Short mmCIF file of C-alpha atoms and ligand atoms in Angstrom, two decimals:
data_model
loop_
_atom_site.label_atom_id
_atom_site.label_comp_id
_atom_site.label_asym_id
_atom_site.label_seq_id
_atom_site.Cartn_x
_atom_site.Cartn_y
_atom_site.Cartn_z
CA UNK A 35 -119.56 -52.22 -88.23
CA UNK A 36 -120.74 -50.61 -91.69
CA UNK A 37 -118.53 -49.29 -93.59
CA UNK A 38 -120.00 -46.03 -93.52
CA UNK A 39 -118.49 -45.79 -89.79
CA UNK A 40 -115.30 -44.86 -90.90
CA UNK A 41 -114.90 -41.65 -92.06
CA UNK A 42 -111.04 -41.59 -92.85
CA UNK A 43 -108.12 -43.62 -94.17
CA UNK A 44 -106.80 -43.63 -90.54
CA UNK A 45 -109.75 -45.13 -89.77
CA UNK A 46 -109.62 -47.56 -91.85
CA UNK A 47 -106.06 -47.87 -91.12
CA UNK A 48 -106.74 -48.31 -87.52
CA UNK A 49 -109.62 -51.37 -87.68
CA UNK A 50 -106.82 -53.24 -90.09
CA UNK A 51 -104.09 -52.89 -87.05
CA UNK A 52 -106.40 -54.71 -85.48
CA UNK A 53 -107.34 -57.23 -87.70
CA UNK A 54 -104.32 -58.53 -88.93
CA UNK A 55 -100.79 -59.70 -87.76
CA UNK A 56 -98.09 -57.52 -86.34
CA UNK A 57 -95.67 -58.56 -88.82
CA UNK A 58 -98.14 -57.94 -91.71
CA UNK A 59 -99.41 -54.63 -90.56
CA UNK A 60 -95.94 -53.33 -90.35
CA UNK A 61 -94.81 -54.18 -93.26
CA UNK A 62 -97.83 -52.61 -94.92
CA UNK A 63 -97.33 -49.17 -92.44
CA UNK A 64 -93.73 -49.23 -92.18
CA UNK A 65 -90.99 -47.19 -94.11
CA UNK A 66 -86.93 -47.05 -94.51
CA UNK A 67 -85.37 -45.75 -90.75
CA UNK A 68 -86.69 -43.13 -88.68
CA UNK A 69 -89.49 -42.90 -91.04
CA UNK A 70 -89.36 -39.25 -90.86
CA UNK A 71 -89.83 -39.54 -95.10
CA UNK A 72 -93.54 -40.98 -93.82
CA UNK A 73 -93.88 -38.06 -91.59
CA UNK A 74 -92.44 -35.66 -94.16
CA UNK A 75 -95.11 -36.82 -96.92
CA UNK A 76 -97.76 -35.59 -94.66
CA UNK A 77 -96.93 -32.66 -93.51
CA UNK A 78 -95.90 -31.86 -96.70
CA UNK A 79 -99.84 -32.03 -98.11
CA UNK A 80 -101.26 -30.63 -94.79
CA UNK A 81 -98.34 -27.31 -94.77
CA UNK A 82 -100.26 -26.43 -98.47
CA UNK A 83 -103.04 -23.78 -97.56
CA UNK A 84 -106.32 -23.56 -100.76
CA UNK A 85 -107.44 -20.33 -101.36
CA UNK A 86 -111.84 -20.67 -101.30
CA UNK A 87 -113.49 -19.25 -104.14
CA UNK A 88 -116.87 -18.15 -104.18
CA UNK A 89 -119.87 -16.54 -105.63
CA UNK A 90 -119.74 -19.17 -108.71
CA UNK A 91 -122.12 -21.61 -109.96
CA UNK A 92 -120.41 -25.00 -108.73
CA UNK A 93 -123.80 -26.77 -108.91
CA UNK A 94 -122.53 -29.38 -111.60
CA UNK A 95 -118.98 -31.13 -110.85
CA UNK A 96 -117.13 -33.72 -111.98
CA UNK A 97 -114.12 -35.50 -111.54
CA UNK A 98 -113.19 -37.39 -114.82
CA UNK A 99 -109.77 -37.09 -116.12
CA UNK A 100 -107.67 -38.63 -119.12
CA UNK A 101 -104.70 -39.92 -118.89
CA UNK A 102 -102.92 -42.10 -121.74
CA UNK A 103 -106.26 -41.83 -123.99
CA UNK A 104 -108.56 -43.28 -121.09
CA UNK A 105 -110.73 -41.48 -119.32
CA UNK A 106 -111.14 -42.65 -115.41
CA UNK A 107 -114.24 -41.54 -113.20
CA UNK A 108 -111.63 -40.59 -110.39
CA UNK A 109 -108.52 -38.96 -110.19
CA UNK A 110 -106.83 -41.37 -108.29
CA UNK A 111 -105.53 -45.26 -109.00
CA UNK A 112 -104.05 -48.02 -106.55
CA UNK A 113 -99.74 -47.63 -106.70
CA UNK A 114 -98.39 -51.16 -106.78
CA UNK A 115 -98.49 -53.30 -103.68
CA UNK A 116 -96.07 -55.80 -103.45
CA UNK A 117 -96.88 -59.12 -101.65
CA UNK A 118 -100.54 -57.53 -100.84
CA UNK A 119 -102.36 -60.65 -100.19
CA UNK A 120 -99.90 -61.23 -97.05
CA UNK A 121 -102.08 -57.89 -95.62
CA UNK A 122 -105.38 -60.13 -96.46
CA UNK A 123 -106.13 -63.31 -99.02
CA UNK A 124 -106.84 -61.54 -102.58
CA UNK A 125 -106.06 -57.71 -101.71
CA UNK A 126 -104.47 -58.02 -105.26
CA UNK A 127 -108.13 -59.34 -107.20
CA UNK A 128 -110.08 -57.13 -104.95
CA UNK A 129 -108.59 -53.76 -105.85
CA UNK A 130 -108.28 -54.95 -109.55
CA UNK A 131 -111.80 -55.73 -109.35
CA UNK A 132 -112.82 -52.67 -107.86
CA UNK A 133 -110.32 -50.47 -110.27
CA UNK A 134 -112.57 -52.13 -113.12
CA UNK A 135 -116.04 -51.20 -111.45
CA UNK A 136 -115.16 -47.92 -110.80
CA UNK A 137 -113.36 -47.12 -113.84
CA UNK A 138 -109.93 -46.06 -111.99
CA UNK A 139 -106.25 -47.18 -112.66
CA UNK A 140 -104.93 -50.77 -110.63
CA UNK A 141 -101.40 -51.16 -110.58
CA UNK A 142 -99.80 -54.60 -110.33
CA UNK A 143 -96.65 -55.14 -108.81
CA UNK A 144 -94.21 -57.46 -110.31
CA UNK A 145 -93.89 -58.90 -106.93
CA UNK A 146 -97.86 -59.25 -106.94
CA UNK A 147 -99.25 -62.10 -105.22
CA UNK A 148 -101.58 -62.31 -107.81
CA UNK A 149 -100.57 -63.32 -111.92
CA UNK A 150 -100.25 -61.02 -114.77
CA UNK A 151 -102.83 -63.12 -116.62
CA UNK A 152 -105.14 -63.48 -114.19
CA UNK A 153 -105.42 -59.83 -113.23
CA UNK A 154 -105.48 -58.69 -117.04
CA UNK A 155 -108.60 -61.37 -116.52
CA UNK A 156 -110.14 -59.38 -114.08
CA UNK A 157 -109.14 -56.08 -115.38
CA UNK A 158 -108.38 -56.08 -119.00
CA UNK A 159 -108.68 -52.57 -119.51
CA UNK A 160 -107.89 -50.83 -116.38
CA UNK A 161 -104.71 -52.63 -115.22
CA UNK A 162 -101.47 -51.37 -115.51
CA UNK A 163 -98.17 -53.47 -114.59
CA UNK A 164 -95.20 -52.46 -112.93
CA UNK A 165 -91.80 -53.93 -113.25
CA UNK A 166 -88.81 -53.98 -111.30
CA UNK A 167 -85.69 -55.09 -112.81
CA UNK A 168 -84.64 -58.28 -110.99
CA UNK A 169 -81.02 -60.03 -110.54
CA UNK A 170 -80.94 -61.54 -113.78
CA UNK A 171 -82.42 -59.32 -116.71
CA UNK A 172 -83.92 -62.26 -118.80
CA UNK A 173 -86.35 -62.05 -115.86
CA UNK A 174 -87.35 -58.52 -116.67
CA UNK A 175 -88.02 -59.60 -120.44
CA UNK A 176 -90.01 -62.35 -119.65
CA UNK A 177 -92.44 -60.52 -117.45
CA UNK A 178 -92.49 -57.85 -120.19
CA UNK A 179 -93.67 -60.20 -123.18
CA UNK A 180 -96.12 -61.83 -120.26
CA UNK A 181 -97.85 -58.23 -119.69
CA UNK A 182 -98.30 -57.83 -123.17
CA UNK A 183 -99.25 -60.87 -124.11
CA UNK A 184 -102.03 -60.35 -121.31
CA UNK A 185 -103.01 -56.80 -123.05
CA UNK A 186 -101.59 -54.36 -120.45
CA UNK A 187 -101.30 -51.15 -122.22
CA UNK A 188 -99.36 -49.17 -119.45
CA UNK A 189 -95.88 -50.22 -118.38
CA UNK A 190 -94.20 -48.52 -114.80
CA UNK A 191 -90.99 -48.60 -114.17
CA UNK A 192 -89.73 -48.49 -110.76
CA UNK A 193 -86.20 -47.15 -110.73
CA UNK A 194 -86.32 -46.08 -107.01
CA UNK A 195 -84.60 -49.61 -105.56
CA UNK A 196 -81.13 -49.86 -106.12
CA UNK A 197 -80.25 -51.84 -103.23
CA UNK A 198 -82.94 -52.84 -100.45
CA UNK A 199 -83.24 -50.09 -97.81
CA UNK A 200 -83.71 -50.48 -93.66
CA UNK A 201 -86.36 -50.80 -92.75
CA UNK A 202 -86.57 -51.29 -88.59
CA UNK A 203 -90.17 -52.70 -88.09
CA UNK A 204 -89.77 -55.46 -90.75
CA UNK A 205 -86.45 -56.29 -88.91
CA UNK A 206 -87.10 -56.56 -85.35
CA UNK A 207 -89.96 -58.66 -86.33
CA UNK A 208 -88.00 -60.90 -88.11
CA UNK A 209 -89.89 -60.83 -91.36
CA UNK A 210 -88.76 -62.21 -94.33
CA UNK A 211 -89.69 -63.93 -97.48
CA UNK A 212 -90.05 -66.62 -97.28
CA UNK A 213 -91.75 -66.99 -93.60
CA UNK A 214 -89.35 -68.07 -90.79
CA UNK A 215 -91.82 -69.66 -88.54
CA UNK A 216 -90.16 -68.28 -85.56
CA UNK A 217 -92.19 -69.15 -81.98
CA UNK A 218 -92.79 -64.97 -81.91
CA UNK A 219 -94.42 -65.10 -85.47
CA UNK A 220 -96.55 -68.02 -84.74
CA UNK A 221 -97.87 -66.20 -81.45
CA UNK A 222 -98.51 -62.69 -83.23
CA UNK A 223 -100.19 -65.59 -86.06
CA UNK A 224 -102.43 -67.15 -83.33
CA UNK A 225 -103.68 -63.76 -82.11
CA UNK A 226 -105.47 -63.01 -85.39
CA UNK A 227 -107.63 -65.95 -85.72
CA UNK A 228 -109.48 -64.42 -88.71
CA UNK A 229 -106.77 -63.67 -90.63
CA UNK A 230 -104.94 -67.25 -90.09
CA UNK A 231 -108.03 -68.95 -91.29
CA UNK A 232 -108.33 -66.49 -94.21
CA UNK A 233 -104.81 -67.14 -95.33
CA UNK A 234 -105.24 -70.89 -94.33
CA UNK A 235 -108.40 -70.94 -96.50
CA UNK A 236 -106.36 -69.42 -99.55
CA UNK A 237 -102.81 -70.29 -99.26
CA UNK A 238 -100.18 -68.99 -98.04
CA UNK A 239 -99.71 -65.74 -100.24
CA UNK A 240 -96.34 -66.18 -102.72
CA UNK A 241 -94.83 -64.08 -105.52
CA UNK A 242 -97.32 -65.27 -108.36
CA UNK A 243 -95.17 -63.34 -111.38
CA UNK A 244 -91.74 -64.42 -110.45
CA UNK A 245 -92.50 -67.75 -108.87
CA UNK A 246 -90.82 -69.37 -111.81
CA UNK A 247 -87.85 -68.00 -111.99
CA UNK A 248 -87.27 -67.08 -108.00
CA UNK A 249 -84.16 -69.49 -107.75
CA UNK A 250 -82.72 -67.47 -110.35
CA UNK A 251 -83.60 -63.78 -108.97
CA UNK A 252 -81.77 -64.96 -105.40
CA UNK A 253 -79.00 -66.66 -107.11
CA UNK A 254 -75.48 -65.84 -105.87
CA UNK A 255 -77.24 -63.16 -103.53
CA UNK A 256 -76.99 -62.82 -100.08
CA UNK A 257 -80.72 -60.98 -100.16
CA UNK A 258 -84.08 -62.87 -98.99
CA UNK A 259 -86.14 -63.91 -101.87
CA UNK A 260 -88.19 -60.67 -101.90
CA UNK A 261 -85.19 -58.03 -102.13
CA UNK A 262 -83.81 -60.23 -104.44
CA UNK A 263 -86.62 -59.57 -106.89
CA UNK A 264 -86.51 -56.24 -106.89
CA UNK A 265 -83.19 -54.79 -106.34
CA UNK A 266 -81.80 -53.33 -109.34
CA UNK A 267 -78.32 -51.43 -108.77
CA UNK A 268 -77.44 -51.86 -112.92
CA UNK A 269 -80.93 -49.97 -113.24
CA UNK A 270 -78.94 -47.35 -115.49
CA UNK A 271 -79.81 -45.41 -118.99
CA UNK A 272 -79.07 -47.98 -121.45
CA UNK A 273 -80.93 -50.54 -119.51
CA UNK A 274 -84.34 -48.16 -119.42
CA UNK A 275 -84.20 -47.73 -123.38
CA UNK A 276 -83.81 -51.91 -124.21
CA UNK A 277 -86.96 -51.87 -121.58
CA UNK A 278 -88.21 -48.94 -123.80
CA UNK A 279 -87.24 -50.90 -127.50
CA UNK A 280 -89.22 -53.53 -125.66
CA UNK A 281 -92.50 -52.17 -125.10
CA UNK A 282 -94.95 -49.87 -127.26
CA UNK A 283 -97.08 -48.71 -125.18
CA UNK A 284 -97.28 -45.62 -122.84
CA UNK A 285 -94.28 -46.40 -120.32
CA UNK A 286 -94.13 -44.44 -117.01
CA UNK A 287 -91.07 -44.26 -114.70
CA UNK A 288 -92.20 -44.73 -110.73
CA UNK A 289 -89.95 -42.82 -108.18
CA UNK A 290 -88.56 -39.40 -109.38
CA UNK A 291 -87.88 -36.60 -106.95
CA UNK A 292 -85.83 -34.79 -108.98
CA UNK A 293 -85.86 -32.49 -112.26
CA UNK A 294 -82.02 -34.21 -113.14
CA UNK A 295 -83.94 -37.72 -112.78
CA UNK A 296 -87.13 -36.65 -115.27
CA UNK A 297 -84.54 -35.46 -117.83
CA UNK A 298 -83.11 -39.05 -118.08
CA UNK A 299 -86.58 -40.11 -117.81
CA UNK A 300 -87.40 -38.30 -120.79
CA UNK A 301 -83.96 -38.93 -122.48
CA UNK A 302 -85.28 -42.95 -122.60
CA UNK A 303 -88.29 -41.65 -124.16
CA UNK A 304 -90.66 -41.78 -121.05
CA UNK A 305 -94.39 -41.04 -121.46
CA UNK A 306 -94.70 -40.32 -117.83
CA UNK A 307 -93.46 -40.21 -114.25
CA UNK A 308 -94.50 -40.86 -111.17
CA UNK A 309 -93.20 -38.93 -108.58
CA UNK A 310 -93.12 -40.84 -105.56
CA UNK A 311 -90.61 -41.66 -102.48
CA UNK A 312 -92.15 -45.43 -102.69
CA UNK A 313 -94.64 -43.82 -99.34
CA UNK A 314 -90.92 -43.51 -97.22
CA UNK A 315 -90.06 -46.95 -98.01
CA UNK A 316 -86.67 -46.22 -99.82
CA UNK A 317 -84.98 -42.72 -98.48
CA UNK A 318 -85.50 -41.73 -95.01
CA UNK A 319 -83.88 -38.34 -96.09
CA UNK A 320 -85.68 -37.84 -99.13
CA UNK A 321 -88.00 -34.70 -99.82
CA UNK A 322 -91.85 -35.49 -99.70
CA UNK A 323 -93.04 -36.00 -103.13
CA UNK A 324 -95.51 -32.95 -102.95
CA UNK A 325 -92.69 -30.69 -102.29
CA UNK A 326 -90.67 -32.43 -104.90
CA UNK A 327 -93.69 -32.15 -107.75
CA UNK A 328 -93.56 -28.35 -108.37
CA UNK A 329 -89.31 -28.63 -109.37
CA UNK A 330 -90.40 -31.62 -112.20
CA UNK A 331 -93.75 -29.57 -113.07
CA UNK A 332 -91.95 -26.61 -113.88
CA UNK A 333 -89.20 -28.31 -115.82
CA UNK A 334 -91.02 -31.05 -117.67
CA UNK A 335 -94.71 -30.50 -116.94
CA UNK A 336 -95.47 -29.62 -121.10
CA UNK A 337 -93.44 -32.93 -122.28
CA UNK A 338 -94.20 -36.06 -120.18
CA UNK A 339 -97.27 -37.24 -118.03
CA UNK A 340 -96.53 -36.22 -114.11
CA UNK A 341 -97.97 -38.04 -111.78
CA UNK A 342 -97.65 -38.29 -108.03
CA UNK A 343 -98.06 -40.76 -105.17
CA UNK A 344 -96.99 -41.19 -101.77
CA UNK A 345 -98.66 -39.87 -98.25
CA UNK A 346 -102.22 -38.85 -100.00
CA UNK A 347 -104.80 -39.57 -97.42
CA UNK A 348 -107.47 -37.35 -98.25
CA UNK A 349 -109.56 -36.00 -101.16
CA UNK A 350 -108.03 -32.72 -100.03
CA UNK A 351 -104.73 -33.67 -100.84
CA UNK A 352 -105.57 -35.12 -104.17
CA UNK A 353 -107.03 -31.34 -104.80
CA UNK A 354 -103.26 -30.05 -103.96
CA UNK A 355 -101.83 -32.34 -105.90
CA UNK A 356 -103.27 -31.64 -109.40
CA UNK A 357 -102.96 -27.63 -108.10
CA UNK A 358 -99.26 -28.16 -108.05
CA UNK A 359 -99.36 -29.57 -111.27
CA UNK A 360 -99.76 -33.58 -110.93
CA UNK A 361 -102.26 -34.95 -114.02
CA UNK A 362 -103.21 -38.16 -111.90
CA UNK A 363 -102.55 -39.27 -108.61
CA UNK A 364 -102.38 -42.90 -106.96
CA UNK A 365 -101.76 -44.39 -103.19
CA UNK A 366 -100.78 -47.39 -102.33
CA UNK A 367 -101.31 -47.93 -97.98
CA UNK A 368 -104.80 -46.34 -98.61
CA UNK A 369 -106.22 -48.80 -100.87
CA UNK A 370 -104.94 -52.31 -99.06
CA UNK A 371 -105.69 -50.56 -95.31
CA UNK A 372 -109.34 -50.62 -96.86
CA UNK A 373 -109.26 -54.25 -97.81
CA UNK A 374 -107.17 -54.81 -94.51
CA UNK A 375 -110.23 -53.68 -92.65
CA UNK A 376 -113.37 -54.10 -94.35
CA UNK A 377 -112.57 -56.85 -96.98
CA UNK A 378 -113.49 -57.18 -100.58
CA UNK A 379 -115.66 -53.77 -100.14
CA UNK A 380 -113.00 -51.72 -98.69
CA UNK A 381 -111.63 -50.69 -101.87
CA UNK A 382 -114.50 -49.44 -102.97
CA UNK A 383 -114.98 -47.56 -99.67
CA UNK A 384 -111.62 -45.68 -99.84
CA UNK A 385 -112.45 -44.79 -103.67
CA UNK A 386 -115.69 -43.26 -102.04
CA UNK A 387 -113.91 -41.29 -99.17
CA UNK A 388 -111.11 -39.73 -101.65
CA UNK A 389 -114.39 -38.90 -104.59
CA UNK A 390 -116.40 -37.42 -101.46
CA UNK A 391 -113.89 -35.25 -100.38
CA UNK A 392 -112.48 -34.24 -103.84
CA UNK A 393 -115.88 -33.57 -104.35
CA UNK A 394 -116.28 -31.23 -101.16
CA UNK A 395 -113.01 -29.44 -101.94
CA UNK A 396 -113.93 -28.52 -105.80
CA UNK A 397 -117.01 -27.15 -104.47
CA UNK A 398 -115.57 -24.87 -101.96
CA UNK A 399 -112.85 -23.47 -103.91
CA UNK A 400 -115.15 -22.62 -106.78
CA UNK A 401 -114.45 -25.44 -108.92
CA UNK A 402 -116.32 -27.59 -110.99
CA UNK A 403 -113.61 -30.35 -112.65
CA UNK A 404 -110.25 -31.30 -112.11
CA UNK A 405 -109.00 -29.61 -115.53
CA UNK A 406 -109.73 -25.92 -113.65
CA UNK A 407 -107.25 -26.63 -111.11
CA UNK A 408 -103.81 -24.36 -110.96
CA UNK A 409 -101.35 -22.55 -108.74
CA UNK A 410 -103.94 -19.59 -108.63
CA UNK A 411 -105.98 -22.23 -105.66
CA UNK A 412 -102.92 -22.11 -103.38
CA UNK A 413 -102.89 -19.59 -100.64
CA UNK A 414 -99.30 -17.88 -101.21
C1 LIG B 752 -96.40 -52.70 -98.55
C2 LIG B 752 -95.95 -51.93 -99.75
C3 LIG B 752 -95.44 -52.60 -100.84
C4 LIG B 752 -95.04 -51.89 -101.96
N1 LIG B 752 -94.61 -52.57 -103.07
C5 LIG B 752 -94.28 -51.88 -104.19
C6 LIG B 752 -93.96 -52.56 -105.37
O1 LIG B 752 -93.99 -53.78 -105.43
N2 LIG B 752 -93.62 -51.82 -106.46
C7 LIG B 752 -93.60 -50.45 -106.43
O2 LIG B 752 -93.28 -49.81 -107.43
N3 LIG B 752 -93.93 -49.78 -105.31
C8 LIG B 752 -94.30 -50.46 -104.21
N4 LIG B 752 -94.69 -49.78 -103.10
C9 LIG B 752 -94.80 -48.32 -103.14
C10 LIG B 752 -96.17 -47.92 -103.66
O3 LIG B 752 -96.34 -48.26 -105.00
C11 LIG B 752 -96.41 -46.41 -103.53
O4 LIG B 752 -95.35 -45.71 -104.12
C12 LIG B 752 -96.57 -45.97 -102.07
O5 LIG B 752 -97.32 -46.90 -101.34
C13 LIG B 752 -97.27 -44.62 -102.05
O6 LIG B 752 -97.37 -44.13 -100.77
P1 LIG B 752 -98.68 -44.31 -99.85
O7 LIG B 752 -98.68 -45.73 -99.41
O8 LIG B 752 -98.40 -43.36 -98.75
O9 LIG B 752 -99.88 -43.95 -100.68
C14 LIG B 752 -95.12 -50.47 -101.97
C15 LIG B 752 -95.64 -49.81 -100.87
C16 LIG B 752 -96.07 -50.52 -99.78
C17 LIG B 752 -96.68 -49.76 -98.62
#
């Protein structure tokens, strides 16, 4: 199959069901409970209505847009993916090598399977890294002076994990870090023959970043290695400015819904947010983050950079997005469902869907760059 067959992230999404383990595929798709917050981020994008504009001359468009004195060729980036290269080997160097190519934003997790160093090798100047604060803060620190060291220029915070949440799929299929080699995960293993060589060919994926100090993370928890890493329930205030004294560059807090939450953001001194549910991973109750943008917009919009992720699927709802007010948007599922089905080029091949259909959109609402779009493209 080319990858010109598919047409749509669900497409995409649907060849990597196929293609890789249960286990894996779920914990890529899955989110916290019900997973109504899933359900919520869409319908939140596809309930927002554009008002066509016409009679204008749209014959030139483009799509650039600056954000922390860069200017990208898209107006979307990859969220962090933690453990990615479980979904297939080298999800992590793929999407930072595509982020360079294309001149987009890559995000690396702290719980990357792939190093700091080696993806600032791959990405000098288009990768941003993302920390979670661990169980022991001296972890945090370390990973900070490693980033910099590396030359990342753009810190995230993600303050949306203060204690792991439920989520069912990963459960009932008994997944945890690391593997349990239970008789059921070796069959749903054996059924994806591609994928177990791939992995076997690689190495079993681990957490690159914290692999030296993972006895510590776990230590005197009763949490699997992963949660361990990133569960932060001291995440407070005072914490977020000694991560601020520690960094000078532009530093961007992941996972606000709420215009109480971007005041303290902003009160730590904050460049940016992201607003973001984690894609329904953390709150099954929580708003979408496209309903939550316009609350932070209107409250914060002129001091901080606000950015949004979580449920955007389509060029279409990259459009809404920055019409409500976002100044960049990222996904996370999108990106790795590409990789998941077509391999190293399916990055590249999402990046071209979302750019195709931003494209179409600007066009038929009468615009010609992202930097023209406002409230007065919503159909009220
Ligand atoms: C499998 C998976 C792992 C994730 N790991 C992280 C992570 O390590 N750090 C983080 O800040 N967010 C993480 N997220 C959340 C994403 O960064 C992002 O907020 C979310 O995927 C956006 O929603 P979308 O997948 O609908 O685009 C993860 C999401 C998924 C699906």
């Amino acid at each position: 199959m080319k990858p010109t067959d598919f047409l749509t992230i669900d497409d995409l999404r649907a060849r990597a069901k196929k293609r890789i383990p249960k286990l894996a595929f779920d914990y890529l798709d899955g989110g916290a409970g019900s997973e109504a917050n899933i359900a919520r981020n869409r319908q939140g994008f596809e309930d927002i209505v554009l008002c066509p504009e016409y009679l204008r001359d749209v014959s030139e468009r483009n799509q650039q847009v600056t954000i922390f004195g860069h200017t990208y060729d898209a107006p979307i980036g990859v969220s962090p993916v933690g453990l990615a290269n479980l979904i297939w080997p080298k999800v992590d160097s793929y999407l930072a090598a595509m982020a360079k190519q294309r001149n987009v934003p890559y995000t690396l997790s702290a719980v990357g399977t792939t190093s700091i160093e080696r993806i600032a090798e791959i990405a000098p100047d288009h990768a941003w890294f993302q920390l979670y604060m661990p169980g022991q803060e001296y972890i945090c620190f370390e990973l900070l002076k490693r980033a910099k060291a590396a030359g990342y220029n753009v810190l995230v915070v993600t303050v949306d994990i203060p204690i792991p949440s439920k989520r069912l799929r990963d459960l009932r299929n008994d997944f945890t870090m690391p593997f349990k080699m239970t008789p059921k995960i070796i069959w749903d293993i054996a059924r994806k023959p591609n994928w177990a060589l791939a992995t076997l060919a690689n190495g079993k994926p681990r957490f690159e970043n914290m692999a030296p100090y993972i006895d510590d993370a776990a230590a005197g928890k009763s949490l699997n290695a992963a949660q361990a890493l990133q569960v932060s329930p001291k995440l407070d205030e005072d914490l977020m400015r000694r991560i601020r004294a520690a960094w000078d560059g532009p530093m961007v807090v992941k996972g606000i819904l709420s215009p109480r939450s971007a005041e303290a953001a902003k009160r730590i001194g904050a460049d940016g947010i992201i607003v973001s549910n984690h894609g329904g991973r953390q709150l099954d109750s929580a708003p979408s983050s496209i309903e939550a943008l316009p609350r932070v917009v209107d409250t914060f919009g002129d001091n901080m950079t606000i950015m949004l992720d979580s449920g955007v699927r389509t060029g279409g709802d990259i459009v809404k997005a920055y019409c409500l007010g976002a100044e960049f948007v990222f996904s996370g599922r999108s990106f790795v469902f590409g990789v998941g089905a077509l391999g190293e080029i399916g990055g590249s091949h999402v990046l071209d869907l979302f750019a195709n259909e931003v494209d179409l959109t600007l066009a038929q609402i009468g615009c010609t760059n992202m930097a023209q779009l406002g409230a007065e493209y919503l159909w009220k």
